[in-house]
Amino acid sequence: MRIVRAKDYNDMSRKAANIISAQVIMKPDCVLGLATGSTPIGTYAQLVEWYKKGDLDFSGITTVNLDEYKGLTKDNDQSYYYFMNDNLFSKVNVNPERTFLPDGTEPDSDKACADYNKIIADVGGIDLQLLGLGHNGHIGFNEPADTFEAETHCVDLTESTIKANQRFFASIDDVPKQAYTMGIKTIMQAKKVLVVVSGEDKAAIIKEAFFGPITPRVQASILQLHSDVTIVADEAALSCLK
Ligand code: F6R
């Protein structure tokens, strides 16, 4: 596990974008596992900037996202499809047919999850998985639990996650209560994992996840067992570590 210390959010974003750029340059037909949430927005913005300068070419890549809310359509501005399109896909030359997320509009959870597992298998697995870190240690929507779920599954979001997401919706009743998420085995099978973390509110969980016991109560703690994890975190997020 490598920890890259960044000065602040912008520095974290640039450093993370550098790592993703290196992956795309080294393997132009790579599979990127992508995340939504507020943390990677600056990383995507930096990638877009470098693309516009002519420094990056995304035409050969495939992307698979971690998760999607169940019940939200692609044109809902809170869907993760919308987020990805808004922050990255519509701004670079990625082939839209090579961008994948779980299908939030599929009401049959078993089918949605089986379809997504097949997509991930068909693209040949993930070269680099980008992750954010939830305040409760979740990665994707793998919430604190008694076990680690292996593959794509439908989750009931916890109260704390629903509350954290409330800021994006008109009222708490509009926040989706379920999501489809990639499982922990799939994440662990990514060749490389890049975790971006910013802000003092993540300082306690970063310490717990990466220096505490490995437990499904803190799902990100499993990453301690991955052989190629890079955490890019700003000073505020690292403030509980020496
Ligand atoms: C997003 C995702 C979530 C977020 C996490 C952190 O696709 O899967 O696990 O990465 O909730 O979110 P932010 O970055 O908003 O703090």
Short mmCIF file of N, CA and C in Angstrom, two decimals, residues 7-153:
data_model
loop_
_atom_site.label_atom_id
_atom_site.label_comp_id
_atom_site.label_asym_id
_atom_site.label_seq_id
_atom_site.Cartn_x
_atom_site.Cartn_y
_atom_site.Cartn_z
N LYS A 7 -1.09 18.16 -1.02
CA LYS A 7 -1.24 19.38 -0.19
C LYS A 7 -2.71 19.64 0.12
N ASP A 8 -3.51 19.60 -0.92
CA ASP A 8 -4.92 19.97 -0.77
C ASP A 8 -5.73 19.25 -1.85
N TYR A 9 -7.01 19.59 -1.95
CA TYR A 9 -7.89 18.88 -2.89
C TYR A 9 -7.38 18.97 -4.33
N ASN A 10 -6.94 20.17 -4.74
CA ASN A 10 -6.48 20.33 -6.13
C ASN A 10 -5.25 19.49 -6.40
N ASP A 11 -4.36 19.47 -5.44
CA ASP A 11 -3.13 18.68 -5.59
C ASP A 11 -3.47 17.18 -5.63
N MET A 12 -4.41 16.76 -4.77
CA MET A 12 -4.87 15.37 -4.80
C MET A 12 -5.43 15.02 -6.18
N SER A 13 -6.24 15.93 -6.72
CA SER A 13 -6.88 15.69 -8.01
C SER A 13 -5.85 15.55 -9.11
N ARG A 14 -4.87 16.45 -9.09
CA ARG A 14 -3.80 16.40 -10.13
C ARG A 14 -3.00 15.11 -10.03
N LYS A 15 -2.66 14.73 -8.80
CA LYS A 15 -1.84 13.53 -8.62
C LYS A 15 -2.62 12.28 -9.07
N ALA A 16 -3.89 12.22 -8.70
CA ALA A 16 -4.71 11.07 -9.10
C ALA A 16 -4.87 11.04 -10.62
N ALA A 17 -5.08 12.22 -11.22
CA ALA A 17 -5.23 12.28 -12.68
C ALA A 17 -3.94 11.85 -13.37
N ASN A 18 -2.81 12.17 -12.77
CA ASN A 18 -1.53 11.73 -13.33
C ASN A 18 -1.44 10.21 -13.36
N ILE A 19 -1.89 9.58 -12.29
CA ILE A 19 -1.82 8.12 -12.22
C ILE A 19 -2.75 7.50 -13.27
N ILE A 20 -3.95 8.07 -13.42
CA ILE A 20 -4.88 7.54 -14.44
C ILE A 20 -4.33 7.79 -15.84
N SER A 21 -3.75 8.98 -16.04
CA SER A 21 -3.15 9.28 -17.35
C SER A 21 -2.07 8.27 -17.69
N ALA A 22 -1.21 7.99 -16.72
CA ALA A 22 -0.13 7.03 -16.97
C ALA A 22 -0.72 5.69 -17.40
N GLN A 23 -1.79 5.28 -16.74
CA GLN A 23 -2.44 4.01 -17.10
C GLN A 23 -2.94 4.05 -18.55
N VAL A 24 -3.58 5.15 -18.93
CA VAL A 24 -4.15 5.26 -20.29
C VAL A 24 -3.03 5.33 -21.33
N ILE A 25 -1.95 6.01 -20.98
CA ILE A 25 -0.82 6.11 -21.93
C ILE A 25 -0.13 4.75 -22.08
N MET A 26 0.07 4.07 -20.96
CA MET A 26 0.77 2.78 -21.00
C MET A 26 -0.07 1.70 -21.66
N LYS A 27 -1.41 1.79 -21.49
CA LYS A 27 -2.28 0.76 -22.07
C LYS A 27 -3.52 1.46 -22.64
N PRO A 28 -3.44 1.93 -23.87
CA PRO A 28 -4.54 2.73 -24.44
C PRO A 28 -5.88 1.99 -24.52
N ASP A 29 -5.85 0.66 -24.46
CA ASP A 29 -7.12 -0.09 -24.49
C ASP A 29 -7.46 -0.65 -23.10
N CYS A 30 -7.05 0.09 -22.07
CA CYS A 30 -7.26 -0.41 -20.71
C CYS A 30 -8.73 -0.30 -20.28
N VAL A 31 -9.04 -1.04 -19.21
CA VAL A 31 -10.37 -0.96 -18.59
C VAL A 31 -10.22 -0.16 -17.29
N LEU A 32 -10.89 0.98 -17.24
CA LEU A 32 -10.85 1.80 -16.03
C LEU A 32 -12.13 1.55 -15.23
N GLY A 33 -11.98 1.26 -13.96
CA GLY A 33 -13.12 1.19 -13.05
C GLY A 33 -13.29 2.59 -12.46
N LEU A 34 -14.46 3.16 -12.57
CA LEU A 34 -14.63 4.56 -12.16
C LEU A 34 -15.62 4.72 -11.01
N ALA A 35 -15.48 5.84 -10.32
CA ALA A 35 -16.30 6.14 -9.14
C ALA A 35 -17.00 7.47 -9.34
N THR A 36 -18.09 7.66 -8.63
CA THR A 36 -18.75 8.96 -8.61
C THR A 36 -18.49 9.59 -7.22
N GLY A 37 -19.36 10.49 -6.78
CA GLY A 37 -19.15 11.15 -5.49
C GLY A 37 -18.38 12.44 -5.70
N SER A 38 -18.23 13.21 -4.62
CA SER A 38 -17.59 14.52 -4.80
C SER A 38 -16.08 14.42 -4.94
N THR A 39 -15.45 13.43 -4.34
CA THR A 39 -13.98 13.41 -4.33
C THR A 39 -13.36 13.35 -5.73
N PRO A 40 -13.83 12.49 -6.64
CA PRO A 40 -13.12 12.41 -7.93
C PRO A 40 -13.47 13.49 -8.95
N ILE A 41 -14.35 14.43 -8.58
CA ILE A 41 -14.76 15.45 -9.58
C ILE A 41 -13.55 16.22 -10.10
N GLY A 42 -12.66 16.61 -9.21
CA GLY A 42 -11.46 17.37 -9.62
C GLY A 42 -10.52 16.53 -10.46
N THR A 43 -10.47 15.23 -10.17
CA THR A 43 -9.63 14.32 -10.96
C THR A 43 -10.16 14.27 -12.39
N TYR A 44 -11.48 14.12 -12.53
CA TYR A 44 -12.06 14.09 -13.87
C TYR A 44 -11.84 15.42 -14.59
N ALA A 45 -11.99 16.52 -13.86
CA ALA A 45 -11.80 17.84 -14.49
C ALA A 45 -10.37 17.98 -15.02
N GLN A 46 -9.42 17.47 -14.25
CA GLN A 46 -8.02 17.53 -14.69
C GLN A 46 -7.80 16.67 -15.94
N LEU A 47 -8.39 15.48 -15.96
CA LEU A 47 -8.26 14.61 -17.13
C LEU A 47 -8.85 15.30 -18.37
N VAL A 48 -10.00 15.97 -18.18
CA VAL A 48 -10.65 16.67 -19.30
C VAL A 48 -9.71 17.77 -19.82
N GLU A 49 -9.09 18.49 -18.86
CA GLU A 49 -8.19 19.57 -19.26
C GLU A 49 -7.02 19.04 -20.10
N TRP A 50 -6.43 17.96 -19.64
CA TRP A 50 -5.29 17.40 -20.38
C TRP A 50 -5.75 16.84 -21.73
N TYR A 51 -6.96 16.29 -21.76
CA TYR A 51 -7.49 15.80 -23.04
C TYR A 51 -7.64 16.97 -24.01
N LYS A 52 -8.18 18.09 -23.51
CA LYS A 52 -8.41 19.25 -24.38
C LYS A 52 -7.09 19.82 -24.91
N LYS A 53 -6.03 19.68 -24.12
CA LYS A 53 -4.72 20.14 -24.57
C LYS A 53 -4.11 19.19 -25.59
N GLY A 54 -4.73 18.05 -25.76
CA GLY A 54 -4.20 17.07 -26.72
C GLY A 54 -3.24 16.08 -26.10
N ASP A 55 -3.17 16.07 -24.77
CA ASP A 55 -2.21 15.20 -24.10
C ASP A 55 -2.75 13.79 -23.83
N LEU A 56 -4.04 13.60 -23.96
CA LEU A 56 -4.62 12.29 -23.62
C LEU A 56 -5.60 11.84 -24.68
N ASP A 57 -5.65 10.55 -24.91
CA ASP A 57 -6.56 9.97 -25.89
C ASP A 57 -7.33 8.83 -25.20
N PHE A 58 -8.64 9.01 -25.10
CA PHE A 58 -9.45 8.00 -24.41
C PHE A 58 -10.19 7.09 -25.39
N SER A 59 -9.85 7.18 -26.68
CA SER A 59 -10.67 6.49 -27.69
C SER A 59 -10.63 4.97 -27.55
N GLY A 60 -9.57 4.44 -26.93
CA GLY A 60 -9.48 2.98 -26.86
C GLY A 60 -9.94 2.38 -25.54
N ILE A 61 -10.27 3.24 -24.57
CA ILE A 61 -10.54 2.70 -23.23
C ILE A 61 -11.98 2.18 -23.09
N THR A 62 -12.13 1.34 -22.08
CA THR A 62 -13.46 0.87 -21.66
C THR A 62 -13.60 1.29 -20.19
N THR A 63 -14.80 1.69 -19.80
CA THR A 63 -15.00 2.03 -18.38
C THR A 63 -16.14 1.21 -17.78
N VAL A 64 -15.94 0.83 -16.54
CA VAL A 64 -17.03 0.19 -15.77
C VAL A 64 -17.14 0.94 -14.46
N ASN A 65 -18.31 1.42 -14.16
CA ASN A 65 -18.49 2.17 -12.91
C ASN A 65 -18.84 1.25 -11.76
N LEU A 66 -18.55 1.77 -10.58
CA LEU A 66 -18.78 0.99 -9.37
C LEU A 66 -20.25 0.71 -9.09
N ASP A 67 -21.09 1.71 -9.34
CA ASP A 67 -22.44 1.58 -8.80
C ASP A 67 -23.44 2.49 -9.50
N GLU A 68 -24.69 2.24 -9.21
CA GLU A 68 -25.79 3.05 -9.74
C GLU A 68 -26.98 2.88 -8.81
N TYR A 69 -27.71 3.98 -8.63
CA TYR A 69 -28.94 3.89 -7.83
C TYR A 69 -29.98 3.06 -8.56
N LYS A 70 -30.66 2.21 -7.80
CA LYS A 70 -31.77 1.46 -8.38
C LYS A 70 -32.97 2.39 -8.51
N GLY A 71 -33.53 2.43 -9.71
CA GLY A 71 -34.76 3.20 -9.91
C GLY A 71 -34.55 4.54 -10.58
N LEU A 72 -33.29 4.98 -10.71
CA LEU A 72 -33.08 6.27 -11.37
C LEU A 72 -32.77 6.04 -12.86
N THR A 73 -33.42 6.85 -13.70
CA THR A 73 -33.17 6.74 -15.14
C THR A 73 -31.89 7.52 -15.49
N LYS A 74 -31.36 7.22 -16.67
CA LYS A 74 -30.10 7.85 -17.09
C LYS A 74 -30.21 9.37 -17.16
N ASP A 75 -31.41 9.88 -17.46
CA ASP A 75 -31.54 11.33 -17.59
C ASP A 75 -31.86 12.02 -16.26
N ASN A 76 -31.97 11.25 -15.20
CA ASN A 76 -32.15 11.85 -13.87
C ASN A 76 -30.81 12.46 -13.45
N ASP A 77 -30.81 13.74 -13.09
CA ASP A 77 -29.51 14.37 -12.85
C ASP A 77 -28.82 13.88 -11.58
N GLN A 78 -29.47 13.00 -10.83
CA GLN A 78 -28.80 12.38 -9.68
C GLN A 78 -28.33 10.95 -9.98
N SER A 79 -28.60 10.48 -11.19
CA SER A 79 -28.12 9.12 -11.50
C SER A 79 -26.61 9.18 -11.71
N TYR A 80 -25.94 8.09 -11.47
CA TYR A 80 -24.49 8.06 -11.65
C TYR A 80 -24.13 8.07 -13.12
N TYR A 81 -25.04 7.57 -13.96
CA TYR A 81 -24.82 7.68 -15.40
C TYR A 81 -24.72 9.16 -15.78
N TYR A 82 -25.67 9.95 -15.28
CA TYR A 82 -25.70 11.39 -15.58
C TYR A 82 -24.41 12.05 -15.09
N PHE A 83 -24.02 11.70 -13.88
CA PHE A 83 -22.80 12.26 -13.28
C PHE A 83 -21.59 11.98 -14.17
N MET A 84 -21.46 10.72 -14.60
CA MET A 84 -20.27 10.36 -15.39
C MET A 84 -20.27 11.08 -16.73
N ASN A 85 -21.46 11.17 -17.32
CA ASN A 85 -21.58 11.85 -18.60
C ASN A 85 -21.21 13.33 -18.44
N ASP A 86 -21.72 13.92 -17.37
CA ASP A 86 -21.53 15.33 -17.11
C ASP A 86 -20.07 15.67 -16.79
N ASN A 87 -19.43 14.82 -16.01
CA ASN A 87 -18.08 15.13 -15.53
C ASN A 87 -16.97 14.62 -16.44
N LEU A 88 -17.27 13.58 -17.23
CA LEU A 88 -16.17 13.01 -18.02
C LEU A 88 -16.58 12.58 -19.43
N PHE A 89 -17.55 11.66 -19.53
CA PHE A 89 -17.77 10.99 -20.81
C PHE A 89 -18.08 11.97 -21.95
N SER A 90 -18.92 12.99 -21.67
CA SER A 90 -19.31 13.90 -22.75
C SER A 90 -18.20 14.89 -23.10
N LYS A 91 -17.12 14.89 -22.29
CA LYS A 91 -16.09 15.91 -22.48
C LYS A 91 -14.79 15.37 -23.06
N VAL A 92 -14.73 14.04 -23.20
CA VAL A 92 -13.52 13.43 -23.78
C VAL A 92 -13.96 12.48 -24.90
N ASN A 93 -12.98 11.89 -25.59
CA ASN A 93 -13.33 11.07 -26.75
C ASN A 93 -13.49 9.59 -26.41
N VAL A 94 -14.06 9.31 -25.23
CA VAL A 94 -14.34 7.92 -24.90
C VAL A 94 -15.48 7.44 -25.80
N ASN A 95 -15.44 6.18 -26.21
CA ASN A 95 -16.52 5.61 -27.01
C ASN A 95 -17.72 5.32 -26.09
N PRO A 96 -18.85 6.01 -26.28
CA PRO A 96 -19.98 5.83 -25.35
C PRO A 96 -20.44 4.37 -25.25
N GLU A 97 -20.19 3.61 -26.30
CA GLU A 97 -20.58 2.20 -26.24
C GLU A 97 -19.65 1.35 -25.39
N ARG A 98 -18.55 1.98 -24.96
CA ARG A 98 -17.60 1.25 -24.10
C ARG A 98 -17.64 1.80 -22.67
N THR A 99 -18.71 2.49 -22.31
CA THR A 99 -18.87 2.97 -20.92
C THR A 99 -20.02 2.20 -20.28
N PHE A 100 -19.74 1.58 -19.16
CA PHE A 100 -20.75 0.71 -18.54
C PHE A 100 -21.00 1.10 -17.09
N LEU A 101 -22.27 1.06 -16.73
CA LEU A 101 -22.69 1.18 -15.32
C LEU A 101 -23.77 0.13 -15.11
N PRO A 102 -24.01 -0.26 -13.85
CA PRO A 102 -25.18 -1.13 -13.62
C PRO A 102 -26.43 -0.40 -14.12
N ASP A 103 -27.40 -1.18 -14.60
CA ASP A 103 -28.62 -0.59 -15.15
C ASP A 103 -29.62 -0.31 -14.03
N GLY A 104 -29.65 0.96 -13.61
CA GLY A 104 -30.54 1.37 -12.52
C GLY A 104 -32.01 1.22 -12.85
N THR A 105 -32.32 1.16 -14.14
CA THR A 105 -33.73 1.07 -14.53
C THR A 105 -34.22 -0.37 -14.57
N GLU A 106 -33.33 -1.33 -14.34
CA GLU A 106 -33.76 -2.73 -14.34
C GLU A 106 -34.35 -3.05 -12.96
N PRO A 107 -35.66 -3.32 -12.91
CA PRO A 107 -36.28 -3.55 -11.59
C PRO A 107 -35.93 -4.92 -11.00
N ASP A 108 -35.55 -5.85 -11.85
CA ASP A 108 -35.21 -7.20 -11.37
C ASP A 108 -33.75 -7.19 -10.92
N SER A 109 -33.55 -7.15 -9.61
CA SER A 109 -32.19 -7.01 -9.07
C SER A 109 -31.28 -8.14 -9.52
N ASP A 110 -31.80 -9.37 -9.50
CA ASP A 110 -30.95 -10.51 -9.88
C ASP A 110 -30.46 -10.34 -11.31
N LYS A 111 -31.37 -9.90 -12.18
CA LYS A 111 -30.99 -9.74 -13.58
C LYS A 111 -29.97 -8.59 -13.74
N ALA A 112 -30.26 -7.47 -13.08
CA ALA A 112 -29.35 -6.32 -13.19
C ALA A 112 -27.94 -6.71 -12.75
N CYS A 113 -27.85 -7.47 -11.66
CA CYS A 113 -26.54 -7.84 -11.12
C CYS A 113 -25.85 -8.86 -12.02
N ALA A 114 -26.61 -9.86 -12.49
CA ALA A 114 -26.02 -10.88 -13.37
C ALA A 114 -25.53 -10.23 -14.67
N ASP A 115 -26.34 -9.31 -15.20
CA ASP A 115 -25.93 -8.63 -16.45
C ASP A 115 -24.63 -7.86 -16.23
N TYR A 116 -24.53 -7.20 -15.08
CA TYR A 116 -23.33 -6.38 -14.86
C TYR A 116 -22.10 -7.26 -14.64
N ASN A 117 -22.29 -8.37 -13.92
CA ASN A 117 -21.16 -9.30 -13.75
C ASN A 117 -20.66 -9.79 -15.10
N LYS A 118 -21.60 -10.04 -16.01
CA LYS A 118 -21.23 -10.54 -17.33
C LYS A 118 -20.44 -9.46 -18.10
N ILE A 119 -20.91 -8.22 -17.98
CA ILE A 119 -20.20 -7.12 -18.67
C ILE A 119 -18.76 -7.04 -18.16
N ILE A 120 -18.60 -7.11 -16.84
CA ILE A 120 -17.24 -6.98 -16.27
C ILE A 120 -16.37 -8.16 -16.73
N ALA A 121 -16.97 -9.35 -16.78
CA ALA A 121 -16.21 -10.52 -17.26
C ALA A 121 -15.87 -10.35 -18.74
N ASP A 122 -16.84 -9.90 -19.52
CA ASP A 122 -16.64 -9.76 -20.97
C ASP A 122 -15.55 -8.74 -21.32
N VAL A 123 -15.45 -7.67 -20.52
CA VAL A 123 -14.41 -6.68 -20.84
C VAL A 123 -13.03 -7.14 -20.34
N GLY A 124 -13.01 -8.25 -19.63
CA GLY A 124 -11.73 -8.85 -19.24
C GLY A 124 -11.20 -8.37 -17.90
N GLY A 125 -12.08 -7.83 -17.05
CA GLY A 125 -11.63 -7.38 -15.72
C GLY A 125 -11.08 -5.96 -15.80
N ILE A 126 -10.71 -5.45 -14.63
CA ILE A 126 -10.38 -4.02 -14.50
C ILE A 126 -8.87 -3.83 -14.35
N ASP A 127 -8.32 -2.91 -15.13
CA ASP A 127 -6.89 -2.62 -14.99
C ASP A 127 -6.63 -1.68 -13.82
N LEU A 128 -7.41 -0.61 -13.75
CA LEU A 128 -7.22 0.36 -12.66
C LEU A 128 -8.59 0.74 -12.12
N GLN A 129 -8.80 0.53 -10.84
CA GLN A 129 -10.07 0.87 -10.21
C GLN A 129 -9.89 2.12 -9.35
N LEU A 130 -10.63 3.16 -9.67
CA LEU A 130 -10.64 4.39 -8.86
C LEU A 130 -11.73 4.25 -7.80
N LEU A 131 -11.39 4.61 -6.56
CA LEU A 131 -12.36 4.51 -5.46
C LEU A 131 -12.36 5.79 -4.64
N GLY A 132 -13.53 6.16 -4.14
CA GLY A 132 -13.63 7.13 -3.06
C GLY A 132 -13.84 6.33 -1.78
N LEU A 133 -13.81 7.01 -0.66
CA LEU A 133 -13.96 6.33 0.63
C LEU A 133 -15.14 6.94 1.39
N GLY A 134 -16.12 6.10 1.73
CA GLY A 134 -17.27 6.59 2.49
C GLY A 134 -16.89 6.86 3.95
N HIS A 135 -17.67 7.69 4.61
CA HIS A 135 -17.36 8.00 6.03
C HIS A 135 -17.44 6.76 6.91
N ASN A 136 -18.21 5.78 6.48
CA ASN A 136 -18.31 4.53 7.27
C ASN A 136 -17.40 3.45 6.68
N GLY A 137 -16.50 3.85 5.79
CA GLY A 137 -15.55 2.89 5.21
C GLY A 137 -16.09 2.18 3.99
N HIS A 138 -17.27 2.59 3.50
CA HIS A 138 -17.78 1.88 2.33
C HIS A 138 -16.96 2.20 1.09
N ILE A 139 -16.91 1.21 0.19
CA ILE A 139 -16.33 1.42 -1.14
C ILE A 139 -17.38 0.92 -2.13
N GLY A 140 -17.59 1.68 -3.22
CA GLY A 140 -18.79 1.45 -3.98
C GLY A 140 -19.93 1.66 -2.98
N PHE A 141 -20.97 0.84 -3.07
CA PHE A 141 -22.00 0.89 -2.04
C PHE A 141 -21.93 -0.37 -1.18
N ASN A 142 -20.71 -0.86 -0.97
CA ASN A 142 -20.52 -1.98 -0.06
C ASN A 142 -20.49 -1.40 1.35
N GLU A 143 -21.63 -1.52 2.00
CA GLU A 143 -21.82 -0.89 3.31
C GLU A 143 -21.34 -1.82 4.43
N PRO A 144 -21.11 -1.26 5.63
CA PRO A 144 -20.70 -2.11 6.76
C PRO A 144 -21.65 -3.30 6.91
N ALA A 145 -21.08 -4.49 7.06
CA ALA A 145 -21.90 -5.71 7.09
C ALA A 145 -21.15 -6.80 7.86
N ASP A 146 -21.77 -7.96 7.92
CA ASP A 146 -21.11 -9.08 8.60
C ASP A 146 -20.18 -9.84 7.67
N THR A 147 -20.36 -9.63 6.37
CA THR A 147 -19.54 -10.35 5.38
C THR A 147 -19.16 -9.40 4.26
N PHE A 148 -18.23 -9.85 3.43
CA PHE A 148 -17.91 -9.13 2.19
C PHE A 148 -18.71 -9.79 1.08
N GLU A 149 -19.40 -9.00 0.28
CA GLU A 149 -20.14 -9.55 -0.87
C GLU A 149 -19.18 -9.63 -2.06
N ALA A 150 -19.20 -10.74 -2.76
CA ALA A 150 -18.21 -10.95 -3.81
C ALA A 150 -18.49 -10.12 -5.06
N GLU A 151 -19.68 -10.29 -5.62
CA GLU A 151 -19.93 -9.70 -6.94
C GLU A 151 -21.04 -8.64 -6.86
N THR A 152 -21.49 -8.21 -8.04
CA THR A 152 -22.50 -7.15 -8.08
C THR A 152 -23.75 -7.59 -7.31
N HIS A 153 -24.26 -6.71 -6.48
CA HIS A 153 -25.43 -7.04 -5.68
C HIS A 153 -26.25 -5.77 -5.45
#
